[in-house]
PDB file of C-alpha atoms in Angstrom:
ATOM      1  CA  MET L   7      92.132  79.629 106.956  1.00 88.00           C
ATOM      2  CA  LEU L   8      93.812  82.432 104.996  1.00 93.00           C
ATOM      3  CA  THR L   9      92.680  83.044 101.396  1.00 96.00           C
ATOM      4  CA  LYS L  10      94.561  85.168  98.867  1.00 98.00           C
ATOM      5  CA  ILE L  11      92.732  87.021  96.083  1.00 97.00           C
ATOM      6  CA  LYS L  12      93.938  89.109  93.134  1.00 98.00           C
ATOM      7  CA  SER L  13      92.083  92.359  92.521  1.00 98.00           C
ATOM      8  CA  TYR L  14      92.753  93.648  88.981  1.00 98.00           C
ATOM      9  CA  ALA L  15      92.910  97.282  87.845  1.00 98.00           C
ATOM     10  CA  LYS L  16      90.191  98.621  85.546  1.00 98.00           C
ATOM     11  CA  LEU L  17      90.745 100.749  82.446  1.00 98.00           C
ATOM     12  CA  ASN L  18      88.182 102.943  80.729  1.00 98.00           C
ATOM     13  CA  LEU L  19      89.031 102.552  77.047  1.00 98.00           C
ATOM     14  CA  ALA L  20      86.314 105.136  76.380  1.00 98.00           C
ATOM     15  CA  LEU L  21      83.929 107.087  78.589  1.00 98.00           C
ATOM     16  CA  ASN L  22      81.066 109.524  77.963  1.00 97.00           C
ATOM     17  CA  ILE L  23      78.900 111.571  80.334  1.00 96.00           C
ATOM     18  CA  THR L  24      75.380 111.287  78.938  1.00 96.00           C
ATOM     19  CA  GLY L  25      73.352 113.172  81.550  1.00 94.00           C
ATOM     20  CA  LYS L  26      72.680 113.632  85.239  1.00 89.00           C
ATOM     21  CA  ASN L  27      69.969 112.662  87.685  1.00 81.00           C
ATOM     22  CA  SER L  28      69.453 114.279  91.085  1.00 72.00           C
ATOM     23  CA  PHE L  29      72.510 112.587  92.619  1.00 73.00           C
ATOM     24  CA  LEU L  30      74.878 111.164  90.010  1.00 81.00           C
ATOM     25  CA  HIS L  31      76.099 111.732  86.505  1.00 90.00           C
ATOM     26  CA  LYS L  32      75.052 109.115  83.965  1.00 91.00           C
ATOM     27  CA  ILE L  33      77.983 107.517  82.223  1.00 95.00           C
ATOM     28  CA  GLU L  34      78.635 104.982  79.509  1.00 97.00           C
ATOM     29  CA  SER L  35      81.975 103.278  79.144  1.00 98.00           C
ATOM     30  CA  ILE L  36      84.010 100.656  77.325  1.00 98.00           C
ATOM     31  CA  VAL L  37      86.010  98.815  79.995  1.00 98.00           C
ATOM     32  CA  ALA L  38      88.904  96.378  80.123  1.00 98.00           C
ATOM     33  CA  PHE L  39      90.974  94.938  82.976  1.00 98.00           C
ATOM     34  CA  VAL L  40      94.759  94.560  83.127  1.00 98.00           C
ATOM     35  CA  HIS L  41      97.142  92.228  84.944  1.00 98.00           C
ATOM     36  CA  LEU L  42      98.182  94.970  87.396  1.00 98.00           C
ATOM     37  CA  HIS L  43      96.530  93.925  90.668  1.00 98.00           C
ATOM     38  CA  ASP L  44      96.275  94.392  94.421  1.00 98.00           C
ATOM     39  CA  GLU L  45      96.629  91.330  96.654  1.00 98.00           C
ATOM     40  CA  ILE L  46      93.911  90.715  99.216  1.00 98.00           C
ATOM     41  CA  MET L  47      94.242  88.321 102.154  1.00 98.00           C
ATOM     42  CA  ILE L  48      91.064  87.328 103.999  1.00 98.00           C
ATOM     43  CA  ARG L  49      90.433  85.145 106.981  1.00 97.00           C
ATOM     44  CA  ARG L  50      87.667  84.679 109.494  1.00 97.00           C
ATOM     45  CA  ILE L  51      88.541  85.838 113.021  1.00 97.00           C
ATOM     46  CA  ARG L  52      87.116  85.707 116.525  1.00 96.00           C
ATOM     47  CA  SER L  53      86.535  89.361 117.258  1.00 97.00           C
ATOM     48  CA  ASN L  54      83.825  91.906 117.930  1.00 96.00           C
ATOM     49  CA  LYS L  55      84.714  93.822 114.779  1.00 96.00           C
ATOM     50  CA  HIS L  56      86.313  93.457 111.372  1.00 98.00           C
ATOM     51  CA  LYS L  57      89.995  94.320 110.973  1.00 98.00           C
ATOM     52  CA  ILE L  58      91.006  96.043 107.731  1.00 98.00           C
ATOM     53  CA  SER L  59      94.581  97.050 106.973  1.00 98.00           C
ATOM     54  CA  PHE L  60      96.552  98.256 103.950  1.00 98.00           C
ATOM     55  CA  LYS L  61     100.228  97.956 103.108  1.00 97.00           C
ATOM     56  CA  GLY L  62     102.436  98.557 100.093  1.00 97.00           C
ATOM     57  CA  LYS L  63     103.488 101.470  97.918  1.00 93.00           C
ATOM     58  CA  PHE L  64      99.991 102.958  97.607  1.00 96.00           C
ATOM     59  CA  SER L  65      98.670 102.304 101.114  1.00 97.00           C
ATOM     60  CA  LYS L  66      99.163 105.827 102.469  1.00 92.00           C
ATOM     61  CA  ASN L  67      96.273 108.225 102.989  1.00 88.00           C
ATOM     62  CA  ILE L  68      93.549 105.597 102.607  1.00 94.00           C
ATOM     63  CA  SER L  69      90.643 106.766 104.752  1.00 92.00           C
ATOM     64  CA  LYS L  70      89.156 104.577 107.469  1.00 93.00           C
ATOM     65  CA  ASN L  71      85.917 105.050 105.558  1.00 95.00           C
ATOM     66  CA  ASN L  72      86.936 103.284 102.347  1.00 97.00           C
ATOM     67  CA  THR L  73      85.168 101.027  99.850  1.00 97.00           C
ATOM     68  CA  VAL L  74      86.062  97.870 101.783  1.00 98.00           C
ATOM     69  CA  SER L  75      84.747  99.207 105.108  1.00 98.00           C
ATOM     70  CA  LYS L  76      81.669 100.475 103.266  1.00 98.00           C
ATOM     71  CA  LEU L  77      81.039  97.012 101.791  1.00 98.00           C
ATOM     72  CA  LEU L  78      81.282  95.393 105.225  1.00 98.00           C
ATOM     73  CA  ASP L  79      78.929  98.026 106.670  1.00 98.00           C
ATOM     74  CA  VAL L  80      76.354  97.330 103.924  1.00 98.00           C
ATOM     75  CA  LEU L  81      76.591  93.559 104.463  1.00 98.00           C
ATOM     76  CA  GLU L  82      76.234  94.020 108.230  1.00 97.00           C
ATOM     77  CA  GLU L  83      73.182  96.265 107.784  1.00 97.00           C
ATOM     78  CA  LYS L  84      71.579  93.611 105.606  1.00 96.00           C
ATOM     79  CA  LYS L  85      72.575  90.922 108.153  1.00 96.00           C
ATOM     80  CA  LEU L  86      74.268  88.913 105.396  1.00 97.00           C
ATOM     81  CA  LEU L  87      77.459  88.089 107.331  1.00 96.00           C
ATOM     82  CA  LYS L  88      75.581  86.315 110.141  1.00 92.00           C
ATOM     83  CA  ASN L  89      77.745  87.888 112.877  1.00 92.00           C
ATOM     84  CA  GLN L  90      80.963  86.571 111.334  1.00 97.00           C
ATOM     85  CA  LYS L  91      84.012  88.878 111.473  1.00 98.00           C
ATOM     86  CA  PHE L  92      86.954  89.004 109.076  1.00 98.00           C
ATOM     87  CA  GLN L  93      90.503  90.221 108.926  1.00 98.00           C
ATOM     88  CA  ILE L  94      91.258  91.755 105.526  1.00 98.00           C
ATOM     89  CA  LYS L  95      94.792  92.779 104.563  1.00 98.00           C
ATOM     90  CA  ILE L  96      95.338  94.502 101.219  1.00 98.00           C
ATOM     91  CA  ASN L  97      98.712  94.962  99.539  1.00 98.00           C
ATOM     92  CA  LYS L  98      98.190  98.014  97.320  1.00 98.00           C
ATOM     93  CA  HIS L  99      99.945  97.916  93.928  1.00 98.00           C
ATOM     94  CA  ILE L 100      97.253 100.007  92.185  1.00 98.00           C
ATOM     95  CA  PRO L 101      97.707 103.750  92.760  1.00 97.00           C
ATOM     96  CA  ASN L 102      94.916 105.828  94.309  1.00 94.00           C
ATOM     97  CA  LYS L 103      93.183 108.773  92.607  1.00 94.00           C
ATOM     98  CA  ALA L 104      94.364 107.427  89.279  1.00 97.00           C
ATOM     99  CA  GLY L 105      91.112 106.354  87.587  1.00 97.00           C
ATOM    100  CA  LEU L 106      92.109 102.681  87.843  1.00 98.00           C
ATOM    101  CA  GLY L 107      89.258 101.680  90.176  1.00 97.00           C
ATOM    102  CA  GLY L 108      91.557 100.125  92.778  1.00 97.00           C
ATOM    103  CA  GLY L 109      89.291 100.545  95.804  1.00 97.00           C
ATOM    104  CA  SER L 110      86.097  99.641  93.950  1.00 97.00           C
ATOM    105  CA  MET L 111      87.679  96.492  92.545  1.00 98.00           C
ATOM    106  CA  ASN L 112      88.870  95.528  96.049  1.00 98.00           C
ATOM    107  CA  ALA L 113      85.269  95.695  97.277  1.00 98.00           C
ATOM    108  CA  ALA L 114      83.971  93.743  94.261  1.00 98.00           C
ATOM    109  CA  ASN L 115      86.480  90.932  94.730  1.00 98.00           C
ATOM    110  CA  ILE L 116      85.816  90.643  98.453  1.00 98.00           C
ATOM    111  CA  LEU L 117      82.089  90.448  97.734  1.00 98.00           C
ATOM    112  CA  ASN L 118      82.780  87.739  95.134  1.00 97.00           C
ATOM    113  CA  TYR L 119      84.793  85.833  97.730  1.00 97.00           C
ATOM    114  CA  PHE L 120      81.920  85.952 100.243  1.00 98.00           C
ATOM    115  CA  VAL L 121      79.505  84.642  97.608  1.00 97.00           C
ATOM    116  CA  ARG L 122      81.877  81.913  96.400  1.00 96.00           C
ATOM    117  CA  LYS L 123      82.416  80.678  99.979  1.00 96.00           C
ATOM    118  CA  LYS L 124      78.649  80.847 100.581  1.00 96.00           C
ATOM    119  CA  ILE L 125      79.167  83.294 103.413  1.00 96.00           C
ATOM    120  CA  VAL L 126      76.826  85.732 101.647  1.00 97.00           C
ATOM    121  CA  LYS L 127      73.743  84.372  99.931  1.00 96.00           C
ATOM    122  CA  SER L 128      72.170  86.713  97.410  1.00 95.00           C
ATOM    123  CA  SER L 129      70.635  86.745  93.944  1.00 95.00           C
ATOM    124  CA  LYS L 130      72.477  88.408  91.043  1.00 93.00           C
ATOM    125  CA  LYS L 131      70.112  91.364  91.332  1.00 94.00           C
ATOM    126  CA  GLY L 132      70.851  91.532  95.055  1.00 96.00           C
ATOM    127  CA  LEU L 133      74.608  91.616  94.394  1.00 96.00           C
ATOM    128  CA  VAL L 134      74.160  94.461  91.918  1.00 94.00           C
ATOM    129  CA  LYS L 135      72.173  96.412  94.519  1.00 96.00           C
ATOM    130  CA  ILE L 136      74.837  95.825  97.169  1.00 97.00           C
ATOM    131  CA  SER L 137      77.561  96.916  94.724  1.00 96.00           C
ATOM    132  CA  LYS L 138      75.795 100.157  93.887  1.00 92.00           C
ATOM    133  CA  LEU L 139      75.418 100.998  97.582  1.00 95.00           C
ATOM    134  CA  VAL L 140      79.201 100.721  97.921  1.00 96.00           C
ATOM    135  CA  GLY L 141      80.279 102.579  94.757  1.00 92.00           C
ATOM    136  CA  SER L 142      79.068 103.251  91.230  1.00 89.00           C
ATOM    137  CA  ASP L 143      81.729 101.157  89.445  1.00 93.00           C
ATOM    138  CA  VAL L 144      81.951  98.256  91.957  1.00 96.00           C
ATOM    139  CA  VAL L 145      79.473  96.261  89.841  1.00 96.00           C
ATOM    140  CA  LEU L 146      82.000  96.154  86.958  1.00 96.00           C
ATOM    141  CA  GLY L 147      84.425  94.221  89.161  1.00 97.00           C
ATOM    142  CA  LEU L 148      81.971  91.400  89.884  1.00 96.00           C
ATOM    143  CA  ASN L 149      83.077  89.880  86.581  1.00 96.00           C
ATOM    144  CA  PRO L 150      86.413  91.428  85.576  1.00 96.00           C
ATOM    145  CA  THR L 151      86.339  90.991  81.822  1.00 97.00           C
ATOM    146  CA  TYR L 152      85.834  93.160  78.733  1.00 98.00           C
ATOM    147  CA  SER L 153      82.620  95.063  79.440  1.00 98.00           C
ATOM    148  CA  ILE L 154      80.442  97.802  78.046  1.00 98.00           C
ATOM    149  CA  LEU L 155      78.394  99.908  80.446  1.00 97.00           C
ATOM    150  CA  THR L 156      75.490 101.542  78.626  1.00 97.00           C
ATOM    151  CA  SER L 157      73.853 104.870  79.484  1.00 94.00           C
ATOM    152  CA  LYS L 158      70.851 102.788  80.613  1.00 92.00           C
ATOM    153  CA  ASN L 159      73.098 101.370  83.358  1.00 90.00           C
ATOM    154  CA  GLN L 160      73.203  97.916  81.801  1.00 94.00           C
ATOM    155  CA  ILE L 161      76.416  95.916  81.452  1.00 97.00           C
ATOM    156  CA  LYS L 162      77.236  93.655  78.541  1.00 98.00           C
ATOM    157  CA  ARG L 163      80.304  91.450  78.957  1.00 98.00           C
ATOM    158  CA  PHE L 164      82.496  89.950  76.238  1.00 98.00           C
ATOM    159  CA  LYS L 165      85.216  87.318  75.932  1.00 96.00           C
ATOM    160  CA  ASN L 166      88.224  86.900  73.634  1.00 95.00           C
ATOM    161  CA  CYS L 167      88.429  90.541  72.585  1.00 97.00           C
ATOM    162  CA  GLU L 168      91.498  92.209  71.133  1.00 94.00           C
ATOM    163  CA  THR L 169      94.484  92.235  73.507  1.00 96.00           C
ATOM    164  CA  PHE L 170      96.434  95.411  74.205  1.00 98.00           C
ATOM    165  CA  PHE L 171      99.802  95.944  75.834  1.00 98.00           C
ATOM    166  CA  THR L 172      99.482  98.969  78.067  1.00 98.00           C
ATOM    167  CA  LEU L 173     101.892 101.492  79.478  1.00 98.00           C
ATOM    168  CA  ILE L 174     100.095 102.961  82.492  1.00 98.00           C
ATOM    169  CA  VAL L 175     101.555 106.192  83.815  1.00 98.00           C
ATOM    170  CA  LYS L 176     100.638 108.126  86.955  1.00 97.00           C
ATOM    171  CA  PRO L 177     102.347 111.396  87.884  1.00 95.00           C
ATOM    172  CA  ASN L 178     103.007 112.245  91.525  1.00 92.00           C
ATOM    173  CA  PHE L 179      99.581 113.843  91.939  1.00 92.00           C
ATOM    174  CA  GLY L 180      96.059 112.421  91.776  1.00 93.00           C
ATOM    175  CA  CYS L 181      92.651 113.629  90.653  1.00 92.00           C
ATOM    176  CA  SER L 182      89.587 113.826  92.848  1.00 91.00           C
ATOM    177  CA  THR L 183      86.686 112.114  91.041  1.00 89.00           C
ATOM    178  CA  LYS L 184      84.223 114.365  92.836  1.00 90.00           C
ATOM    179  CA  ASP L 185      86.044 117.556  91.772  1.00 93.00           C
ATOM    180  CA  VAL L 186      86.379 116.422  88.138  1.00 94.00           C
ATOM    181  CA  PHE L 187      82.665 115.594  87.832  1.00 93.00           C
ATOM    182  CA  LYS L 188      81.758 118.986  89.322  1.00 91.00           C
ATOM    183  CA  LYS L 189      83.344 120.582  86.252  1.00 93.00           C
ATOM    184  CA  VAL L 190      81.236 118.641  83.723  1.00 94.00           C
ATOM    185  CA  ARG L 191      79.288 121.205  81.684  1.00 92.00           C
ATOM    186  CA  LYS L 192      78.064 119.286  78.658  1.00 91.00           C
ATOM    187  CA  PHE L 193      76.617 115.859  77.964  1.00 94.00           C
ATOM    188  CA  HIS L 194      77.032 113.534  74.996  1.00 93.00           C
ATOM    189  CA  LYS L 195      74.465 111.533  73.110  1.00 96.00           C
ATOM    190  CA  PRO L 196      74.761 107.849  74.053  1.00 96.00           C
ATOM    191  CA  LYS L 197      76.970 105.870  71.682  1.00 96.00           C
ATOM    192  CA  PHE L 198      77.224 102.485  73.404  1.00 98.00           C
ATOM    193  CA  ASN L 199      73.581 101.517  73.913  1.00 97.00           C
ATOM    194  CA  GLN L 200      73.880  98.700  71.377  1.00 97.00           C
ATOM    195  CA  PRO L 201      77.030  97.096  72.772  1.00 98.00           C
ATOM    196  CA  HIS L 202      78.971  94.922  70.367  1.00 97.00           C
ATOM    197  CA  LYS L 203      82.288  93.065  70.488  1.00 98.00           C
ATOM    198  CA  SER L 204      83.535  95.151  67.533  1.00 98.00           C
ATOM    199  CA  MET L 205      83.640  98.152  69.900  1.00 98.00           C
ATOM    200  CA  PHE L 206      86.871  96.682  71.291  1.00 98.00           C
ATOM    201  CA  ASN L 207      88.543  96.800  67.872  1.00 97.00           C
ATOM    202  CA  ILE L 208      91.309  99.352  67.382  1.00 96.00           C
ATOM    203  CA  ASP L 209      89.600 101.134  64.508  1.00 97.00           C
ATOM    204  CA  TYR L 210      86.503 101.774  66.616  1.00 98.00           C
ATOM    205  CA  LEU L 211      88.395 102.742  69.778  1.00 98.00           C
ATOM    206  CA  LYS L 212      90.317 105.380  67.830  1.00 97.00           C
ATOM    207  CA  THR L 213      87.022 107.135  67.027  1.00 97.00           C
ATOM    208  CA  VAL L 214      85.904 107.519  70.665  1.00 98.00           C
ATOM    209  CA  ASN L 215      87.434 109.197  73.724  1.00 97.00           C
ATOM    210  CA  ASN L 216      87.130 109.884  77.450  1.00 98.00           C
ATOM    211  CA  SER L 217      85.006 113.012  77.817  1.00 96.00           C
ATOM    212  CA  LEU L 218      86.515 113.708  81.269  1.00 97.00           C
ATOM    213  CA  GLU L 219      89.988 113.971  79.749  1.00 98.00           C
ATOM    214  CA  SER L 220      89.522 117.415  78.227  1.00 96.00           C
ATOM    215  CA  ILE L 221      88.301 118.721  81.607  1.00 96.00           C
ATOM    216  CA  VAL L 222      91.371 117.406  83.443  1.00 97.00           C
ATOM    217  CA  LEU L 223      93.929 118.342  80.758  1.00 97.00           C
ATOM    218  CA  SER L 224      92.559 121.892  80.409  1.00 95.00           C
ATOM    219  CA  LYS L 225      93.512 122.530  84.043  1.00 91.00           C
ATOM    220  CA  ASN L 226      96.794 120.617  84.073  1.00 95.00           C
ATOM    221  CA  LEU L 227      99.760 121.512  81.874  1.00 96.00           C
ATOM    222  CA  LYS L 228     101.894 118.666  83.304  1.00 95.00           C
ATOM    223  CA  LEU L 229      99.395 116.029  82.187  1.00 96.00           C
ATOM    224  CA  ARG L 230      99.115 117.626  78.738  1.00 97.00           C
ATOM    225  CA  LYS L 231     102.903 117.409  78.374  1.00 97.00           C
ATOM    226  CA  ILE L 232     102.944 113.769  79.522  1.00 97.00           C
ATOM    227  CA  LYS L 233     100.241 112.828  77.030  1.00 98.00           C
ATOM    228  CA  LEU L 234     102.121 114.511  74.181  1.00 98.00           C
ATOM    229  CA  PHE L 235     105.307 112.697  75.214  1.00 98.00           C
ATOM    230  CA  LEU L 236     103.507 109.330  75.341  1.00 98.00           C
ATOM    231  CA  GLU L 237     101.976 109.864  71.891  1.00 98.00           C
ATOM    232  CA  ASN L 238     105.493 109.948  70.469  1.00 96.00           C
ATOM    233  CA  LEU L 239     106.810 106.855  72.269  1.00 95.00           C
ATOM    234  CA  SER L 240     107.110 103.760  70.036  1.00 94.00           C
ATOM    235  CA  LYS L 241     103.960 104.639  68.057  1.00 93.00           C
ATOM    236  CA  PRO L 242     101.095 103.717  70.413  1.00 98.00           C
ATOM    237  CA  VAL L 243      97.713 102.953  68.851  1.00 97.00           C
ATOM    238  CA  PHE L 244      96.277 105.714  71.022  1.00 98.00           C
ATOM    239  CA  VAL L 245      96.847 107.407  74.401  1.00 98.00           C
ATOM    240  CA  ARG L 246      93.935 108.096  76.716  1.00 98.00           C
ATOM    241  CA  MET L 247      93.192 109.029  80.308  1.00 98.00           C
ATOM    242  CA  THR L 248      91.335 106.366  82.291  1.00 98.00           C
ATOM    243  CA  GLY L 249      88.370 107.319  84.496  1.00 96.00           C
ATOM    244  CA  SER L 250      88.755 110.756  86.037  1.00 96.00           C
ATOM    245  CA  GLY L 251      92.567 110.480  85.990  1.00 96.00           C
ATOM    246  CA  SER L 252      95.284 111.184  86.742  1.00 97.00           C
ATOM    247  CA  ALA L 253      96.586 108.001  85.072  1.00 98.00           C
ATOM    248  CA  LEU L 254      97.225 108.070  81.329  1.00 98.00           C
ATOM    249  CA  VAL L 255      97.436 104.881  79.304  1.00 98.00           C
ATOM    250  CA  ALA L 256      99.332 104.286  76.050  1.00 98.00           C
ATOM    251  CA  TYR L 257      97.953 101.264  74.160  1.00 98.00           C
ATOM    252  CA  TYR L 258     100.187  99.075  72.008  1.00 98.00           C
ATOM    253  CA  GLN L 259      99.766  95.981  69.863  1.00 97.00           C
ATOM    254  CA  SER L 260     103.349  94.867  70.445  1.00 97.00           C
ATOM    255  CA  LYS L 261     104.908  93.873  73.779  1.00 98.00           C
ATOM    256  CA  ASN L 262     108.341  95.088  72.626  1.00 98.00           C
ATOM    257  CA  SER L 263     106.999  98.531  71.696  1.00 98.00           C
ATOM    258  CA  CYS L 264     105.338  98.817  75.093  1.00 98.00           C
ATOM    259  CA  GLU L 265     108.497  97.744  76.980  1.00 98.00           C
ATOM    260  CA  ASN L 266     110.652 100.157  74.929  1.00 98.00           C
ATOM    261  CA  ALA L 267     108.212 102.980  75.670  1.00 98.00           C
ATOM    262  CA  LYS L 268     108.490 102.218  79.398  1.00 98.00           C
ATOM    263  CA  ILE L 269     112.288 102.478  79.262  1.00 98.00           C
ATOM    264  CA  GLN L 270     112.109 105.828  77.465  1.00 98.00           C
ATOM    265  CA  PHE L 271     109.422 107.143  79.819  1.00 98.00           C
ATOM    266  CA  ASN L 272     111.486 106.229  82.890  1.00 97.00           C
ATOM    267  CA  LYS L 273     114.476 108.132  81.473  1.00 97.00           C
ATOM    268  CA  LYS L 274     112.415 111.293  81.003  1.00 97.00           C
ATOM    269  CA  TYR L 275     110.181 111.100  84.085  1.00 96.00           C
ATOM    270  CA  LYS L 276     112.270 109.402  86.759  1.00 94.00           C
ATOM    271  CA  ASN L 277     109.950 110.337  89.634  1.00 93.00           C
ATOM    272  CA  TYR L 278     106.673 109.236  88.039  1.00 96.00           C
ATOM    273  CA  TRP L 279     105.177 105.789  88.516  1.00 97.00           C
ATOM    274  CA  CYS L 280     104.596 103.668  85.427  1.00 97.00           C
ATOM    275  CA  ILE L 281     104.043 100.004  84.627  1.00 98.00           C
ATOM    276  CA  ALA L 282     103.838  97.908  81.482  1.00 98.00           C
ATOM    277  CA  SER L 283     100.869  95.577  81.631  1.00 98.00           C
ATOM    278  CA  LYS L 284      98.432  93.766  79.394  1.00 98.00           C
ATOM    279  CA  THR L 285      94.651  93.460  79.093  1.00 98.00           C
ATOM    280  CA  ILE L 286      93.150  90.283  80.501  1.00 95.00           C
TER     281      ILE L 286
END
């Protein structure tokens, strides 16, 4: 039986680097999800191995060693799939190397599917451990809602927060997360360790930023120009890079303003991908 799943894109409304341990940087982030999504089709098959394939606009250059294959490898190692094999087809609408968490959210949603269908049996703590073995932000996709990740690596989730209309723009180049993090030279004091719903309010979000943005923009004149252009399109509340880029997001309170901005952006940057969406 074939099952279809939606895998939503993730936005970092704010992000700080608060330190580093021996392997990874410590981050804190205010996160939302938008209606932009990949489509995942899963079915059980009679085979000696899993079959993973990608199609769609953003399916090129996806490595054979991707987050989905990594998830299946982890589940196999832990003997949680009980020798069952699956065919997984993913229609990619979320661009790669954009900071939108497309691959990580794919893995999170497939893991959720396995749990929901009782194919994988695990405690909540076990699921968190599995997620972290696959990728650092996979855990956020286990419950795609407004979330705050603290510098202590705890996640607080919220419902019914302020809705934003978003114009998400990605130029015809991406950013390597690994390369961007290599350039981090300073850390910030944690700001989100007492997570509160008010942190999703416009007035608060205007006071914070994405500390990776200055690193990326300092090296990229094109992105600086795009950001400046977006800041003057239909008066967005703010414009901010998500994750390690290269996607920039203009946030609006009005659907009309967002749609008008998209039209103007397409006139100026005909070859760049952009989409008007909305937080979930």
